[in-house]
């Protein structure tokens, strides 16, 4: 089966995520508006880390190991210590991740995951292809949050 459409959607969604960050300054990326627990930088890093973790597994993550403490579920900018990656770095890593995942999983979309992934008992993900599609859903959710964050940040400016 030809999965070209999957990769086209992946590139489209990633492109939309990245284009949504154009014209955002480093300072704006760090604002946590009232009513939010995270900022724009956290959401970008979380998308990056989550996609690696879900597709490569905890021992195969390709992003810097420090990203776990910064961008894992349950983390927040208020708890960050040390340096955080710049928007330019995160954008570059997201672009590189797209190419890497396309290369690494081009012929593996129907392959079974080492262990099925349960969505809190609501559904189960069995293949790398299903997991890739789930990560796109996840990225879309965070892109929506990022749109809300941008509006809130602009209102505060």
Short mmCIF file of N, CA and C in Angstrom, two decimals:
data_model
loop_
_atom_site.label_atom_id
_atom_site.label_comp_id
_atom_site.label_asym_id
_atom_site.label_seq_id
_atom_site.Cartn_x
_atom_site.Cartn_y
_atom_site.Cartn_z
N UNK A 1 0.85 -1.19 0.00
CA UNK A 1 0.00 0.00 0.00
C UNK A 1 0.89 1.25 0.00
N UNK A 2 0.45 2.25 -0.70
CA UNK A 2 1.18 3.51 -0.78
C UNK A 2 0.76 4.41 0.38
N UNK A 3 1.72 4.75 1.23
CA UNK A 3 1.45 5.59 2.39
C UNK A 3 1.92 7.03 2.18
N UNK A 4 2.09 7.42 0.93
CA UNK A 4 2.53 8.78 0.63
C UNK A 4 1.65 9.84 1.26
N UNK A 5 0.35 9.57 1.32
CA UNK A 5 -0.57 10.55 1.89
C UNK A 5 -0.30 10.77 3.38
N UNK A 6 0.14 9.72 4.07
CA UNK A 6 0.45 9.86 5.50
C UNK A 6 1.61 10.83 5.68
N UNK A 7 2.65 10.66 4.87
CA UNK A 7 3.82 11.53 4.98
C UNK A 7 3.48 12.95 4.54
N UNK A 8 2.59 13.10 3.58
CA UNK A 8 2.16 14.44 3.17
C UNK A 8 1.43 15.14 4.32
N UNK A 9 0.57 14.39 5.01
CA UNK A 9 -0.14 14.97 6.15
C UNK A 9 0.82 15.31 7.28
N UNK A 10 1.79 14.43 7.50
CA UNK A 10 2.81 14.69 8.53
C UNK A 10 3.53 16.00 8.23
N UNK A 11 3.98 16.17 7.01
CA UNK A 11 4.68 17.40 6.63
C UNK A 11 3.76 18.61 6.72
N UNK A 12 2.50 18.46 6.33
CA UNK A 12 1.55 19.55 6.41
C UNK A 12 1.35 19.99 7.86
N UNK A 13 1.07 19.03 8.73
CA UNK A 13 0.81 19.35 10.14
C UNK A 13 2.03 19.96 10.79
N UNK A 14 3.20 19.39 10.53
CA UNK A 14 4.42 19.94 11.12
C UNK A 14 4.68 21.35 10.57
N UNK A 15 4.43 21.55 9.30
CA UNK A 15 4.60 22.88 8.71
C UNK A 15 3.67 23.90 9.33
N UNK A 16 2.42 23.49 9.59
CA UNK A 16 1.47 24.40 10.23
C UNK A 16 1.90 24.73 11.65
N UNK A 17 2.40 23.73 12.37
CA UNK A 17 2.89 23.98 13.73
C UNK A 17 4.03 24.99 13.70
N UNK A 18 4.98 24.79 12.82
CA UNK A 18 6.14 25.68 12.75
C UNK A 18 5.76 27.07 12.24
N UNK A 19 4.86 27.15 11.27
CA UNK A 19 4.48 28.47 10.76
C UNK A 19 3.73 29.27 11.81
N UNK A 20 3.05 28.58 12.72
CA UNK A 20 2.35 29.26 13.80
C UNK A 20 3.29 29.93 14.78
N UNK A 21 4.56 29.57 14.72
CA UNK A 21 5.55 30.15 15.64
C UNK A 21 6.34 31.29 15.01
N UNK A 22 6.11 31.55 13.74
CA UNK A 22 6.80 32.67 13.10
C UNK A 22 6.37 33.97 13.77
N UNK A 23 7.28 34.87 13.88
CA UNK A 23 7.04 36.19 14.45
C UNK A 23 6.79 36.15 15.96
N UNK A 24 7.13 35.04 16.61
CA UNK A 24 7.06 34.96 18.06
C UNK A 24 8.48 35.18 18.59
N UNK A 25 8.62 36.09 19.51
CA UNK A 25 9.95 36.37 20.08
C UNK A 25 10.26 35.37 21.19
N UNK A 26 11.54 35.31 21.54
CA UNK A 26 11.96 34.45 22.66
C UNK A 26 11.21 34.86 23.93
N UNK A 27 11.07 36.15 24.15
CA UNK A 27 10.38 36.64 25.35
C UNK A 27 8.91 36.23 25.34
N UNK A 28 8.25 36.37 24.20
CA UNK A 28 6.85 35.97 24.10
C UNK A 28 6.68 34.47 24.33
N UNK A 29 7.64 33.69 23.86
CA UNK A 29 7.56 32.23 23.99
C UNK A 29 7.62 31.78 25.43
N UNK A 30 8.11 32.64 26.32
CA UNK A 30 8.26 32.26 27.72
C UNK A 30 7.14 32.78 28.62
N UNK A 31 6.22 33.53 28.08
CA UNK A 31 5.11 34.05 28.88
C UNK A 31 4.11 32.93 29.15
N UNK A 32 3.74 32.80 30.41
CA UNK A 32 2.67 31.87 30.80
C UNK A 32 1.48 32.74 31.21
N UNK A 33 0.53 32.93 30.29
CA UNK A 33 -0.61 33.80 30.59
C UNK A 33 -1.48 33.22 31.72
N UNK A 34 -2.21 34.10 32.35
CA UNK A 34 -3.14 33.67 33.39
C UNK A 34 -4.10 32.63 32.81
N UNK A 35 -4.33 31.58 33.55
CA UNK A 35 -5.22 30.51 33.11
C UNK A 35 -4.50 29.38 32.40
N UNK A 36 -3.20 29.53 32.15
CA UNK A 36 -2.39 28.50 31.49
C UNK A 36 -1.31 28.02 32.45
N UNK A 37 -0.88 26.78 32.27
CA UNK A 37 0.21 26.26 33.11
C UNK A 37 1.52 26.19 32.34
N UNK A 38 1.46 26.34 31.03
CA UNK A 38 2.65 26.23 30.20
C UNK A 38 2.70 27.37 29.19
N UNK A 39 3.83 27.46 28.49
CA UNK A 39 4.01 28.52 27.51
C UNK A 39 4.22 27.94 26.11
N UNK A 40 4.47 28.81 25.16
CA UNK A 40 4.66 28.37 23.77
C UNK A 40 5.89 27.49 23.63
N UNK A 41 6.98 27.85 24.29
CA UNK A 41 8.21 27.05 24.20
C UNK A 41 7.96 25.64 24.73
N UNK A 42 7.27 25.54 25.87
CA UNK A 42 6.99 24.22 26.44
C UNK A 42 6.20 23.37 25.45
N UNK A 43 5.19 23.94 24.82
CA UNK A 43 4.37 23.17 23.89
C UNK A 43 5.18 22.67 22.71
N UNK A 44 6.06 23.50 22.15
CA UNK A 44 6.91 23.04 21.05
C UNK A 44 7.82 21.90 21.50
N UNK A 45 8.46 22.08 22.65
CA UNK A 45 9.34 21.03 23.15
C UNK A 45 8.59 19.76 23.48
N UNK A 46 7.38 19.91 23.99
CA UNK A 46 6.55 18.75 24.33
C UNK A 46 6.16 17.97 23.08
N UNK A 47 5.82 18.66 22.01
CA UNK A 47 5.50 17.99 20.74
C UNK A 47 6.72 17.19 20.27
N UNK A 48 7.88 17.82 20.31
CA UNK A 48 9.12 17.18 19.88
C UNK A 48 9.43 15.94 20.71
N UNK A 49 9.45 16.10 22.02
CA UNK A 49 9.78 14.99 22.92
C UNK A 49 8.75 13.87 22.83
N UNK A 50 7.48 14.21 22.82
CA UNK A 50 6.43 13.20 22.81
C UNK A 50 6.48 12.34 21.56
N UNK A 51 6.69 12.96 20.41
CA UNK A 51 6.71 12.18 19.18
C UNK A 51 7.88 11.19 19.20
N UNK A 52 9.03 11.64 19.67
CA UNK A 52 10.17 10.73 19.77
C UNK A 52 9.86 9.59 20.75
N UNK A 53 9.35 9.94 21.93
CA UNK A 53 9.08 8.93 22.95
C UNK A 53 8.05 7.90 22.47
N UNK A 54 7.02 8.37 21.81
CA UNK A 54 5.95 7.46 21.38
C UNK A 54 6.37 6.57 20.22
N UNK A 55 7.23 7.05 19.34
CA UNK A 55 7.64 6.25 18.19
C UNK A 55 8.90 5.42 18.44
N UNK A 56 9.84 5.97 19.18
CA UNK A 56 11.11 5.27 19.40
C UNK A 56 11.16 4.53 20.73
N UNK A 57 10.23 4.83 21.62
CA UNK A 57 10.26 4.22 22.95
C UNK A 57 11.23 4.97 23.85
N UNK A 58 11.11 4.73 25.15
CA UNK A 58 11.90 5.52 26.11
C UNK A 58 13.41 5.38 25.95
N UNK A 59 13.88 4.27 25.43
CA UNK A 59 15.33 4.09 25.29
C UNK A 59 15.85 4.53 23.93
N UNK A 60 14.95 4.90 23.02
CA UNK A 60 15.39 5.28 21.68
C UNK A 60 15.23 6.73 21.33
N UNK A 61 14.86 7.54 22.31
CA UNK A 61 14.61 8.96 22.07
C UNK A 61 15.86 9.62 21.51
N UNK A 62 15.68 10.40 20.46
CA UNK A 62 16.80 11.03 19.76
C UNK A 62 17.08 12.47 20.20
N UNK A 63 16.15 13.08 20.91
CA UNK A 63 16.34 14.47 21.35
C UNK A 63 17.22 14.48 22.60
N UNK A 64 17.78 15.63 22.98
CA UNK A 64 18.64 15.68 24.17
C UNK A 64 17.94 15.14 25.42
N UNK A 65 18.69 14.42 26.23
CA UNK A 65 18.11 13.80 27.43
C UNK A 65 17.55 14.84 28.40
N UNK A 66 18.08 16.05 28.38
CA UNK A 66 17.59 17.10 29.27
C UNK A 66 16.15 17.50 28.96
N UNK A 67 15.66 17.16 27.77
CA UNK A 67 14.31 17.55 27.38
C UNK A 67 13.24 16.85 28.21
N UNK A 68 13.56 15.68 28.77
CA UNK A 68 12.58 14.99 29.60
C UNK A 68 12.16 15.82 30.80
N UNK A 69 13.13 16.45 31.46
CA UNK A 69 12.84 17.27 32.64
C UNK A 69 12.14 18.57 32.27
N UNK A 70 12.29 18.99 31.02
CA UNK A 70 11.68 20.25 30.58
C UNK A 70 10.28 20.08 30.01
N UNK A 71 10.09 19.02 29.21
CA UNK A 71 8.91 18.96 28.35
C UNK A 71 8.02 17.73 28.54
N UNK A 72 8.30 16.89 29.51
CA UNK A 72 7.46 15.71 29.74
C UNK A 72 6.10 16.14 30.28
N UNK A 73 5.08 15.27 30.14
CA UNK A 73 3.79 15.58 30.76
C UNK A 73 3.98 15.85 32.25
N UNK A 74 3.29 16.84 32.74
CA UNK A 74 3.37 17.19 34.15
C UNK A 74 4.45 18.20 34.50
N UNK A 75 5.34 18.49 33.55
CA UNK A 75 6.36 19.52 33.79
C UNK A 75 5.79 20.88 33.44
N UNK A 76 6.45 21.92 33.94
CA UNK A 76 6.01 23.28 33.62
C UNK A 76 7.19 24.23 33.71
N UNK A 77 7.13 25.31 32.95
CA UNK A 77 8.24 26.27 32.92
C UNK A 77 8.62 26.82 34.29
N UNK A 78 7.66 26.94 35.19
CA UNK A 78 7.96 27.47 36.52
C UNK A 78 8.98 26.61 37.26
N UNK A 79 9.12 25.36 36.87
CA UNK A 79 10.05 24.44 37.53
C UNK A 79 11.37 24.28 36.79
N UNK A 80 11.53 24.93 35.64
CA UNK A 80 12.74 24.76 34.84
C UNK A 80 13.96 25.28 35.59
N UNK A 81 15.05 24.52 35.43
CA UNK A 81 16.34 24.94 35.96
C UNK A 81 17.35 24.82 34.84
N UNK A 82 18.28 25.75 34.77
CA UNK A 82 19.29 25.70 33.73
C UNK A 82 18.78 26.29 32.42
N UNK A 83 19.53 26.01 31.37
CA UNK A 83 19.20 26.56 30.06
C UNK A 83 18.08 25.78 29.39
N UNK A 84 17.29 26.51 28.63
CA UNK A 84 16.26 25.88 27.80
C UNK A 84 16.61 26.16 26.34
N UNK A 85 16.18 25.29 25.44
CA UNK A 85 16.51 25.50 24.03
C UNK A 85 15.80 26.73 23.47
N UNK A 86 16.46 27.40 22.55
CA UNK A 86 15.87 28.56 21.88
C UNK A 86 14.76 28.10 20.94
N UNK A 87 13.94 29.03 20.53
CA UNK A 87 12.90 28.72 19.54
C UNK A 87 13.53 28.23 18.25
N UNK A 88 14.64 28.85 17.87
CA UNK A 88 15.33 28.43 16.65
C UNK A 88 15.80 26.98 16.76
N UNK A 89 16.34 26.62 17.91
CA UNK A 89 16.79 25.24 18.12
C UNK A 89 15.61 24.28 18.06
N UNK A 90 14.54 24.59 18.76
CA UNK A 90 13.36 23.71 18.73
C UNK A 90 12.79 23.59 17.33
N UNK A 91 12.70 24.69 16.61
CA UNK A 91 12.18 24.65 15.23
C UNK A 91 13.07 23.78 14.35
N UNK A 92 14.37 23.94 14.48
CA UNK A 92 15.30 23.13 13.69
C UNK A 92 15.16 21.65 14.05
N UNK A 93 15.05 21.35 15.33
CA UNK A 93 14.91 19.96 15.76
C UNK A 93 13.59 19.36 15.28
N UNK A 94 12.54 20.14 15.26
CA UNK A 94 11.26 19.65 14.75
C UNK A 94 11.36 19.35 13.26
N UNK A 95 12.05 20.20 12.51
CA UNK A 95 12.25 19.94 11.08
C UNK A 95 13.09 18.69 10.87
N UNK A 96 14.16 18.56 11.64
CA UNK A 96 15.02 17.39 11.52
C UNK A 96 14.27 16.12 11.92
N UNK A 97 13.43 16.23 12.94
CA UNK A 97 12.66 15.08 13.39
C UNK A 97 11.74 14.58 12.28
N UNK A 98 11.12 15.50 11.57
CA UNK A 98 10.23 15.11 10.47
C UNK A 98 10.98 14.26 9.46
N UNK A 99 12.13 14.71 9.03
CA UNK A 99 12.93 13.95 8.06
C UNK A 99 13.38 12.62 8.64
N UNK A 100 13.82 12.63 9.89
CA UNK A 100 14.32 11.40 10.53
C UNK A 100 13.22 10.36 10.66
N UNK A 101 12.05 10.78 11.11
CA UNK A 101 10.95 9.82 11.29
C UNK A 101 10.49 9.28 9.94
N UNK A 102 10.41 10.14 8.95
CA UNK A 102 10.05 9.65 7.60
C UNK A 102 11.05 8.60 7.15
N UNK A 103 12.31 8.84 7.37
CA UNK A 103 13.35 7.89 6.96
C UNK A 103 13.28 6.60 7.78
N UNK A 104 13.15 6.73 9.09
CA UNK A 104 13.19 5.57 9.98
C UNK A 104 11.94 4.70 9.91
N UNK A 105 10.80 5.28 9.57
CA UNK A 105 9.55 4.53 9.60
C UNK A 105 8.88 4.38 8.25
N UNK A 106 9.56 4.75 7.18
CA UNK A 106 8.96 4.70 5.83
C UNK A 106 8.39 3.33 5.51
N UNK A 107 9.09 2.28 5.91
CA UNK A 107 8.65 0.91 5.60
C UNK A 107 8.15 0.16 6.84
N UNK A 108 7.83 0.90 7.89
CA UNK A 108 7.47 0.24 9.14
C UNK A 108 6.07 0.59 9.64
N UNK A 109 5.27 1.28 8.86
CA UNK A 109 3.98 1.74 9.36
C UNK A 109 3.05 0.59 9.74
N UNK A 110 3.17 -0.54 9.09
CA UNK A 110 2.31 -1.68 9.42
C UNK A 110 2.93 -2.59 10.49
N UNK A 111 4.15 -2.30 10.85
CA UNK A 111 4.86 -3.12 11.85
C UNK A 111 4.24 -2.92 13.24
N UNK A 112 4.12 -4.01 13.97
CA UNK A 112 3.57 -3.96 15.33
C UNK A 112 4.54 -3.26 16.27
N UNK A 113 3.99 -2.50 17.19
CA UNK A 113 4.80 -1.91 18.26
C UNK A 113 5.33 -3.04 19.15
N UNK A 114 6.47 -2.83 19.81
CA UNK A 114 6.97 -3.87 20.72
C UNK A 114 5.94 -4.22 21.80
N UNK A 115 5.22 -3.21 22.26
CA UNK A 115 4.15 -3.39 23.24
C UNK A 115 2.99 -2.50 22.82
N UNK A 116 1.77 -3.04 22.76
CA UNK A 116 0.63 -2.17 22.42
C UNK A 116 0.53 -1.01 23.40
N UNK A 117 0.05 0.11 22.90
CA UNK A 117 -0.06 1.34 23.69
C UNK A 117 -1.52 1.58 24.01
N UNK A 118 -1.85 1.67 25.29
CA UNK A 118 -3.23 1.89 25.71
C UNK A 118 -3.48 3.37 25.95
N UNK A 119 -4.57 3.85 25.40
CA UNK A 119 -4.98 5.24 25.61
C UNK A 119 -5.94 5.28 26.80
N UNK A 120 -5.37 5.03 27.97
CA UNK A 120 -6.13 5.03 29.22
C UNK A 120 -7.39 4.17 29.14
N UNK A 121 -7.26 3.03 28.49
CA UNK A 121 -8.36 2.08 28.40
C UNK A 121 -9.42 2.43 27.38
N UNK A 122 -9.28 3.56 26.69
CA UNK A 122 -10.28 3.98 25.71
C UNK A 122 -10.01 3.41 24.33
N UNK A 123 -8.77 3.13 24.04
CA UNK A 123 -8.38 2.57 22.74
C UNK A 123 -6.98 2.00 22.89
N UNK A 124 -6.59 1.22 21.90
CA UNK A 124 -5.26 0.63 21.90
C UNK A 124 -4.60 0.90 20.56
N UNK A 125 -3.33 1.25 20.61
CA UNK A 125 -2.55 1.49 19.40
C UNK A 125 -1.59 0.32 19.25
N UNK A 126 -1.63 -0.34 18.08
CA UNK A 126 -0.87 -1.57 17.89
C UNK A 126 0.31 -1.44 16.94
N UNK A 127 0.26 -0.50 15.98
CA UNK A 127 1.31 -0.42 14.96
C UNK A 127 1.99 0.94 14.98
N UNK A 128 3.15 1.00 14.35
CA UNK A 128 3.86 2.28 14.24
C UNK A 128 3.04 3.28 13.44
N UNK A 129 2.32 2.81 12.43
CA UNK A 129 1.47 3.71 11.64
C UNK A 129 0.37 4.33 12.48
N UNK A 130 -0.27 3.50 13.31
CA UNK A 130 -1.31 4.01 14.20
C UNK A 130 -0.71 5.01 15.19
N UNK A 131 0.49 4.71 15.68
CA UNK A 131 1.14 5.62 16.63
C UNK A 131 1.50 6.94 15.96
N UNK A 132 2.00 6.88 14.73
CA UNK A 132 2.32 8.11 14.02
C UNK A 132 1.06 8.97 13.88
N UNK A 133 -0.05 8.36 13.50
CA UNK A 133 -1.29 9.13 13.36
C UNK A 133 -1.73 9.71 14.70
N UNK A 134 -1.56 8.95 15.78
CA UNK A 134 -1.90 9.47 17.10
C UNK A 134 -1.03 10.67 17.44
N UNK A 135 0.26 10.62 17.09
CA UNK A 135 1.14 11.76 17.39
C UNK A 135 0.72 13.00 16.61
N UNK A 136 0.14 12.81 15.43
CA UNK A 136 -0.35 13.96 14.66
C UNK A 136 -1.58 14.57 15.34
N UNK A 137 -2.45 13.72 15.87
CA UNK A 137 -3.59 14.20 16.65
C UNK A 137 -3.08 15.00 17.86
N UNK A 138 -2.10 14.43 18.54
CA UNK A 138 -1.50 15.08 19.71
C UNK A 138 -0.90 16.43 19.34
N UNK A 139 -0.18 16.47 18.23
CA UNK A 139 0.42 17.73 17.78
C UNK A 139 -0.67 18.75 17.47
N UNK A 140 -1.75 18.31 16.85
CA UNK A 140 -2.86 19.22 16.56
C UNK A 140 -3.48 19.79 17.82
N UNK A 141 -3.62 18.95 18.85
CA UNK A 141 -4.15 19.44 20.13
C UNK A 141 -3.26 20.55 20.68
N UNK A 142 -1.96 20.31 20.66
CA UNK A 142 -1.04 21.31 21.20
C UNK A 142 -0.94 22.54 20.30
N UNK A 143 -1.12 22.37 19.01
CA UNK A 143 -1.15 23.53 18.12
C UNK A 143 -2.34 24.42 18.45
N UNK A 144 -3.47 23.80 18.79
CA UNK A 144 -4.64 24.57 19.21
C UNK A 144 -4.37 25.34 20.50
N UNK A 145 -3.72 24.68 21.44
CA UNK A 145 -3.35 25.35 22.69
C UNK A 145 -2.40 26.50 22.40
N UNK A 146 -1.47 26.27 21.49
CA UNK A 146 -0.51 27.32 21.13
C UNK A 146 -1.22 28.52 20.50
N UNK A 147 -2.25 28.28 19.72
CA UNK A 147 -3.03 29.39 19.15
C UNK A 147 -3.68 30.20 20.26
N UNK A 148 -4.24 29.51 21.25
CA UNK A 148 -4.85 30.20 22.38
C UNK A 148 -3.79 30.98 23.18
N UNK A 149 -2.64 30.36 23.37
CA UNK A 149 -1.55 31.03 24.09
C UNK A 149 -1.11 32.30 23.36
N UNK A 150 -0.96 32.22 22.04
CA UNK A 150 -0.54 33.39 21.27
C UNK A 150 -1.53 34.53 21.44
N UNK A 151 -2.82 34.23 21.40
CA UNK A 151 -3.83 35.27 21.59
C UNK A 151 -3.71 35.89 22.97
N UNK A 152 -3.53 35.04 23.98
CA UNK A 152 -3.41 35.55 25.35
C UNK A 152 -2.14 36.37 25.52
N UNK A 153 -1.05 35.93 24.93
CA UNK A 153 0.22 36.67 25.01
C UNK A 153 0.07 38.02 24.33
N UNK A 154 -0.57 38.05 23.17
CA UNK A 154 -0.75 39.32 22.45
C UNK A 154 -1.66 40.27 23.21
N UNK A 155 -2.64 39.75 23.94
CA UNK A 155 -3.51 40.61 24.76
C UNK A 155 -2.73 41.23 25.91
N UNK A 156 -1.74 40.51 26.41
CA UNK A 156 -0.94 41.02 27.53
C UNK A 156 0.09 42.04 27.08
N UNK A 157 0.43 42.02 25.80
CA UNK A 157 1.49 42.92 25.30
C UNK A 157 1.07 44.37 25.28
#
